[in-house]
């Protein structure tokens, strides 16, 4: 197989996709089953069971199960918070609303540090208060019963969807993740081949590749509950993602520092690796420093490739790795704080017209504002979410109205309700499977808002006035959401870019100053890769994008190189000499490229003189040389590293 | 075989008997899961998740029968 064929990315159509129509039918069956059981149990809030199915309408079983678990836990937390807020502030409406806004803001702030379904669970804790406490604002004594009924309906919805997914052999997130990681691995190999030919690669390509790998983290967290071997698969998936990031790093190290007049690594391997590998003994081969270091870098790249291959095979076999890794996230604190503050302020501001209106039914509108503000916060683009809600809410209202007053028109048979709901539910589910993210988002919102506005209950009231009021309040709520998100603490791509770049520069300065690291080097590199991936996802058309990604990749490399050096210093102490190690530490603290190179030369000289072998010292020398090169490149790119001379 | 059922009361709130059994069965399944993995339980079935759900139903029925 040629390198080009090895590196050829698998077409998206070959990657496993769920059948859209069958997915829609599963969701419809689950929604109908949930409603049936909720009616049979005479639950007061039976429509919540259908809403739960709509919210958990995800293509794979593992994702739905994980989201269901977080929904259950978050509902319990939200109900407890509702009871506390009602108990403390039932006599004072102003404080009631302020407490609700503060709780919602705190939950959205928490969600800002999480991803995937965990973030959803955090915001659900917040907007459960909106659904339970705010809607019972005029009947505080009913909060407990409302909370219990909501919890019961959610359990019924979860059980119905889980059973339908299991019986219908719904696709597993593990299979999808394996296919996606195989594609990512192929793309890494293609990048390696191209970088080896050209000596470097476009930073945008590196950024997109890192984004491709780190974006799979959310799916890997859903593996644990999906199958009996879920924990092992989840650990294997994490190890593979960490290995792929390490492979990208090693590719950059091997290709960017290469000197044109050097022979390929293979011709040096016999001389080099019998002596220079850290676990071998004997003096290093009598070769020049640059040749040895380049060969060592290419050897590292080869080892990284082997490591990712082994990790991939482990995932295929659902085998837990010997050394499990975590995949920490990067989340800008400023974004989380702004989201939390925005949610709280939006709730307070939205409550003013509703409270001034003095309309009892307006509690529905306020609770919907809270729900939609919270959900927008976990969306990568809240403004787009609000725009989608502006379309989805009227659409869901129209579907609910047609279903209730045209199709059903007073019917009281459950079978007719099930048939009448089918077109909207199927349409929403089909839209979710669309490749267009806007259409998919619209489908998700339609599946959630439709049962809310239809409000199926036993018996169905068929009250046009109640329908008009709920529709009007719902549309008012999303209009308010759109306006408030546009004017309250908007977070544009430029701001996110500044936060990401600022945090990268700050952490590199701290690394060079010797700040103690709590994470393992590979895990820290994954977090850095997540940060670069988020940067790569911003403003692809902006002029600064390539420049920022170029700087981000230098910082990414520099952080990894400094960690490697700091880790190598203790093990090289016997070979490198105390004086040269102290010089290396001081040079790193100062961020002085020339001093770092001098320290590297001193380490190299000591390694060559040493009788016990210079393997660890050669590794340290390679690391110091790489750090010096990157500091020079950073200075040339104008990166403020706090370099002193 | 079945003894007198003791009502489950948490903070003055009466929990429905079925809910108590369902939660207990879930906990038992949670404890049994690692052993199922060691026994390669999933390999024996064409639809392993359905087999696990069936096992849960068996555990639930057994608890209701025995307690």
Short mmCIF file of C-alpha atoms in Angstrom, two decimals, chain A residues 105-116 118-120 122-123 217 327-340 377-378 519 527 530 534:
data_model
loop_
_atom_site.label_atom_id
_atom_site.label_comp_id
_atom_site.label_asym_id
_atom_site.label_seq_id
_atom_site.Cartn_x
_atom_site.Cartn_y
_atom_site.Cartn_z
CA UNK A 105 -27.07 31.38 36.09
CA UNK A 106 -25.08 29.13 38.43
CA UNK A 107 -26.14 26.01 36.53
CA UNK A 108 -25.27 27.57 33.16
CA UNK A 109 -21.89 28.62 34.59
CA UNK A 110 -21.26 25.00 35.63
CA UNK A 111 -22.29 23.77 32.19
CA UNK A 112 -19.64 26.06 30.71
CA UNK A 113 -16.92 23.78 32.11
CA UNK A 114 -18.48 20.58 30.78
CA UNK A 115 -19.26 19.14 27.38
CA UNK A 116 -21.84 16.95 25.69
CA UNK A 118 -22.88 16.50 31.06
CA UNK A 119 -23.38 20.12 30.08
CA UNK A 120 -26.98 19.31 29.24
CA UNK A 122 -26.08 20.96 34.32
CA UNK A 123 -28.46 23.29 32.47
CA UNK A 217 -14.37 13.03 23.19
CA UNK A 327 -9.03 13.35 28.10
CA UNK A 328 -9.32 16.67 29.91
CA UNK A 329 -11.27 19.52 28.38
CA UNK A 330 -10.35 23.09 27.78
CA UNK A 331 -13.14 25.53 28.54
CA UNK A 332 -12.49 29.28 28.80
CA UNK A 333 -13.57 30.52 32.21
CA UNK A 334 -14.59 33.83 30.71
CA UNK A 335 -17.09 32.14 28.37
CA UNK A 336 -18.65 30.15 31.21
CA UNK A 337 -18.95 33.27 33.37
CA UNK A 338 -20.50 35.31 30.53
CA UNK A 339 -22.96 32.53 29.74
CA UNK A 340 -24.00 32.26 33.38
CA UNK A 377 -25.86 28.27 26.53
CA UNK A 378 -24.74 24.73 25.70
CA UNK A 519 -1.65 16.39 34.52
CA UNK A 527 -6.17 19.46 26.47
CA UNK A 530 -8.80 20.60 22.38
CA UNK A 534 -11.72 25.07 19.25
#
